CSV table of C-alpha atoms in Angstrom, one decimal:
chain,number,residue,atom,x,y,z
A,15,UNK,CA,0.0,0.0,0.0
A,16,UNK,CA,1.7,3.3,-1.2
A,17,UNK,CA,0.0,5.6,1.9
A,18,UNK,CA,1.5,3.1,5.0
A,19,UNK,CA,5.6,3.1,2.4
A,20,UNK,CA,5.0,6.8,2.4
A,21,UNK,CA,4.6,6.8,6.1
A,22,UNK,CA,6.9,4.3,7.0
A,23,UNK,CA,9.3,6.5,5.0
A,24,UNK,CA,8.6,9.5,7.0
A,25,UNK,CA,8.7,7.9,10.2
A,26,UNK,CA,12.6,6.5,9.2
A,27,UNK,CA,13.4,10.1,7.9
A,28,UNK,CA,11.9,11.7,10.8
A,29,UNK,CA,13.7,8.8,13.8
A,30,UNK,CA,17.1,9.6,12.1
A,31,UNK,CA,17.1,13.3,11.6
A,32,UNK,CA,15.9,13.4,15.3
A,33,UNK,CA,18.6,11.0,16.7
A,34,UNK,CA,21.7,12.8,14.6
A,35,UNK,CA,20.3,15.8,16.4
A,36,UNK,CA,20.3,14.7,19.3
A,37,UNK,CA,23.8,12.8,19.3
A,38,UNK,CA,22.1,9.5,19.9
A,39,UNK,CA,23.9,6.5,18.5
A,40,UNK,CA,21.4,3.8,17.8
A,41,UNK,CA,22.5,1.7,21.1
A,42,UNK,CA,21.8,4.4,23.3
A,43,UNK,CA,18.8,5.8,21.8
A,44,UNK,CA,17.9,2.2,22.2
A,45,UNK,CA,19.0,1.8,25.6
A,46,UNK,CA,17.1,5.1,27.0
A,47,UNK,CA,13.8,4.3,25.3
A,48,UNK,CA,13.8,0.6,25.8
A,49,UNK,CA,13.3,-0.7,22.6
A,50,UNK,CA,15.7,-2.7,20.6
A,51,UNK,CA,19.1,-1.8,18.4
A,52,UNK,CA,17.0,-4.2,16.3
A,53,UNK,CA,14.0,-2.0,16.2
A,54,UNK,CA,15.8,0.8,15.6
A,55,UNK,CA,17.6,-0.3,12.5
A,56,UNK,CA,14.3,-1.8,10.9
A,57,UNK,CA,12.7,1.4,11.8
A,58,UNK,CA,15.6,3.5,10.4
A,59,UNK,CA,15.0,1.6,7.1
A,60,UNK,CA,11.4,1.6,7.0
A,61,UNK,CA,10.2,-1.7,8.0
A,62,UNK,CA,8.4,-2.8,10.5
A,63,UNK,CA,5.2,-1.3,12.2
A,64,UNK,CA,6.4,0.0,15.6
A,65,UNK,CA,3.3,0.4,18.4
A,66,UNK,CA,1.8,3.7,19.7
A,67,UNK,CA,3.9,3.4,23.0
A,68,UNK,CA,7.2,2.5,20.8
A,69,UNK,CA,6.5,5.8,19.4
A,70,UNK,CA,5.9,7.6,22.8
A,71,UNK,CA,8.7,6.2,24.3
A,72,UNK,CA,10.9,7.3,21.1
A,73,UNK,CA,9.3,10.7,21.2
A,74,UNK,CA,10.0,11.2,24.5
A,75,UNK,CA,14.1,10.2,24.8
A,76,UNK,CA,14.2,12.4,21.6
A,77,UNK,CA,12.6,15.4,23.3
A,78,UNK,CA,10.0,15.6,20.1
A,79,UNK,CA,6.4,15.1,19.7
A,80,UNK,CA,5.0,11.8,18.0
A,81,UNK,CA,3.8,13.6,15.0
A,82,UNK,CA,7.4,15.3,14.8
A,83,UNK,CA,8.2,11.5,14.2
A,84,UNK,CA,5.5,10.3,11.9
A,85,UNK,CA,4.3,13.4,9.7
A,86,UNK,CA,5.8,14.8,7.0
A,87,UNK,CA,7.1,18.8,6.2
A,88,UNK,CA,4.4,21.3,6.1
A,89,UNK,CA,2.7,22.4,3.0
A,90,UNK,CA,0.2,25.2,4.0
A,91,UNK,CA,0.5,28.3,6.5
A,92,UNK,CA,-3.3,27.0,7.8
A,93,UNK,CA,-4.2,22.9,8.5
A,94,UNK,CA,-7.3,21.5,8.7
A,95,UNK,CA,-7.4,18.2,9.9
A,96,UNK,CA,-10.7,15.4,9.2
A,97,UNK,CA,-10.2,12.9,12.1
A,98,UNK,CA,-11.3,10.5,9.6
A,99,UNK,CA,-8.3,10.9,7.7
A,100,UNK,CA,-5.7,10.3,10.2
A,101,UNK,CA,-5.3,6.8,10.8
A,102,UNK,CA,-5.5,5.7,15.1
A,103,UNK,CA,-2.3,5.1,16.5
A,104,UNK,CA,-4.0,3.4,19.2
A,105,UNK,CA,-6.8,1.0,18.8
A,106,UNK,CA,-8.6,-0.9,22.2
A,107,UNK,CA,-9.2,-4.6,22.3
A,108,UNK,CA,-13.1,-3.1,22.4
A,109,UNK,CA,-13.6,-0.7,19.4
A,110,UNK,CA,-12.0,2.4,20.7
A,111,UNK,CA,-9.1,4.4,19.1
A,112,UNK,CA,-6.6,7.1,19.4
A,113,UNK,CA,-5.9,9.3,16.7
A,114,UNK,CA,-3.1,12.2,16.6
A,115,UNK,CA,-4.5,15.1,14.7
A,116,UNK,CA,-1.9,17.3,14.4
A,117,UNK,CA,0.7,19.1,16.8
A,118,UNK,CA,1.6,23.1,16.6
A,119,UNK,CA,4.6,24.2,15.6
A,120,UNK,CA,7.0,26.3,17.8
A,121,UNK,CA,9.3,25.9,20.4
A,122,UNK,CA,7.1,24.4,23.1
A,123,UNK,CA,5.0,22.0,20.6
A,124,UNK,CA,1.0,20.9,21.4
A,125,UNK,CA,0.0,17.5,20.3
A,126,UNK,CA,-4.0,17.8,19.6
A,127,UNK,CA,-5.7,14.3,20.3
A,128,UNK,CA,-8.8,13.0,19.4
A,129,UNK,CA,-9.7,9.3,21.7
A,130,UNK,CA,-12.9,7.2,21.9
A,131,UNK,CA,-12.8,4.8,25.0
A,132,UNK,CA,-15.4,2.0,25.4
A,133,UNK,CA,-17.3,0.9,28.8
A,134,UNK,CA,-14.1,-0.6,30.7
A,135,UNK,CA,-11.6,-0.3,28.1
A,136,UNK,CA,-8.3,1.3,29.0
A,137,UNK,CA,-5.0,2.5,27.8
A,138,UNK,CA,-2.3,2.8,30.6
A,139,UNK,CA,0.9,5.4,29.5
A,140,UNK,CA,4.2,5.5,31.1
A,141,UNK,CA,5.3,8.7,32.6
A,142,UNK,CA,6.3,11.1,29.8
A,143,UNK,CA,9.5,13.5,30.3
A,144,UNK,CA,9.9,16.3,33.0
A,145,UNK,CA,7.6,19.2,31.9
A,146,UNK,CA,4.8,17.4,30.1
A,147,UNK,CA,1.1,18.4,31.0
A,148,UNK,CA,-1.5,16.8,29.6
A,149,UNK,CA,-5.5,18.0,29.1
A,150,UNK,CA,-8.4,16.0,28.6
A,151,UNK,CA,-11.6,17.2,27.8
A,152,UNK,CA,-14.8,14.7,27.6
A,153,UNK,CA,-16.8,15.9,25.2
A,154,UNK,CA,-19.6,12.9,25.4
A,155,UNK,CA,-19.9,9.8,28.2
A,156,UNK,CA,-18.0,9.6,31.2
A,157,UNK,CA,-13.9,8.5,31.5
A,158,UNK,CA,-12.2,7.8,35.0
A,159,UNK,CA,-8.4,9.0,35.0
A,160,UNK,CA,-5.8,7.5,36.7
A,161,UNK,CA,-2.8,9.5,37.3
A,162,UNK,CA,-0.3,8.1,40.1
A,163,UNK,CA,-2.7,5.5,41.3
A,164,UNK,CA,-5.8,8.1,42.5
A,165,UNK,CA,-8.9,7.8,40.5
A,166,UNK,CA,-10.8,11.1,39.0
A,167,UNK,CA,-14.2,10.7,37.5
A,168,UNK,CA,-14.1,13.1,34.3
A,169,UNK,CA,-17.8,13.6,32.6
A,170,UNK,CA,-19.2,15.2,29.3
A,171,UNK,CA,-18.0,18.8,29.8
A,172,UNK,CA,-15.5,18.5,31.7
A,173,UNK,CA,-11.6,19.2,31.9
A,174,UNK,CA,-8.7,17.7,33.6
A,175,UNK,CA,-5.2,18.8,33.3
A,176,UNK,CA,-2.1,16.9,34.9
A,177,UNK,CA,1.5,16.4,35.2
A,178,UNK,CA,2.2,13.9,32.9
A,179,UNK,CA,5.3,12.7,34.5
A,180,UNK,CA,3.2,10.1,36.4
A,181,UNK,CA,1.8,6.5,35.4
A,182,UNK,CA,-1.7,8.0,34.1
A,183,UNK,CA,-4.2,5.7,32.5
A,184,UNK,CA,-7.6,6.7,30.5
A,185,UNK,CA,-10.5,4.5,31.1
A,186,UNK,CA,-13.8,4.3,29.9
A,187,UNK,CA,-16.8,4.1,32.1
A,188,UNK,CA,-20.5,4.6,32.4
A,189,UNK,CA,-22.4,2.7,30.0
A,190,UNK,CA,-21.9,4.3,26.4
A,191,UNK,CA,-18.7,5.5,24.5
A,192,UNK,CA,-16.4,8.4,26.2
A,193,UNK,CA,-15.7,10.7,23.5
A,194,UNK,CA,-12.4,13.2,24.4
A,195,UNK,CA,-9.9,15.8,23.2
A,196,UNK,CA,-6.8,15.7,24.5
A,197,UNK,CA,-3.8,17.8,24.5
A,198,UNK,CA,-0.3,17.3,25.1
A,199,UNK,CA,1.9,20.2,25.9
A,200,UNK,CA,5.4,19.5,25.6
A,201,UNK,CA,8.0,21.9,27.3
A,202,UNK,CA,10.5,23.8,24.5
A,203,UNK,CA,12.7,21.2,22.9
A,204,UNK,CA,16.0,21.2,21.2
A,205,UNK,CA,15.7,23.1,17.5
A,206,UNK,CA,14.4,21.2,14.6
């Protein structure tokens, strides 16, 4: 399929240019974000279909957002985004998905997330870098968020913001979908 080549493309072109500037040799890039010289090589030469939390985890020791890593350049001054033409980088074992709109441009980047969590269905993250705040906002059904092992119940209309340097989780409860933005503000990074 040309579109997933094209991306898998980007994603090598985008790893690389991101580890050179960071003076990352593969083994310690490897070493720091747990995943594999092995990985990393395939990745480098576009195979392979890393998972969302490879990503994050690459994202993270690289001080970059995950789109940094998976889009391409920038054509237009403006960017509208469908959310139906982003593929999910997450999907949930009962329907639900995770799909990375875009992120801003700048020195202290925001990702833009859209997420659908089923009844019970739950993605767990690992702590992200130092500086990291993250904002839901439920804009139908009910989630219950788990940062640093205390629960908060988060309902259509409401908005939570946190530290994201903690074990957080997003789970779906109530009895229908939980439909959410989220955003991801990273803290300025090294210079593209």
């Amino acid at each position: 399929m040309p579109e997933t080549a094209a991306a898998l493309q980007a994603l090598a072109r985008n790893v690389r240019a991101a580890r050179t500037r960071a003076g990352l040799s593969l083994d310690e890039l490897g070493r720091r974000a747990q995943v594999s010289k092995g990985a990393l090589v395939g990745l480098e030469k576009a195979q392979g279909n890393p998972n969302f939390a490879t990503l994050v985890r690459l994202a993270d020791t690289l001080g970059v957002s995950v789109s940094a890593l998976t889009e391409g350049p920038a054509e237009d001054r403006v960017r509208v985004v469908s959310a139906e033409t982003v593929a999910p980088l997450w999907t949930g074992p009962r329907g639900g998905e995770a799909r990375l709109l875009l992120t801003t441009t700048g020195p202290a980047p925001v990702e833009v997330w859209r997420w659908r969590l089923e009844p019970g269905e739950e993605y767990p993250s690992h702590p992200h870098q130092s500086g990291v705040v993250e904002t839901v906002s439920v804009t139908a059904g009910r989630m219950t968020l788990v940062v640093d092992g205390a629960e908060h119940t988060v309902e259509a209309g409401q908005t939570a913001t946190f530290d994201a340097d903690a074990p957080h989780t997003y789970r779906g409860s109530g009895t229908g979908s939980c439909h959410l933005v989220m955003t991801v503000h990273l803290p300025p990074g090294p210079a593209a």
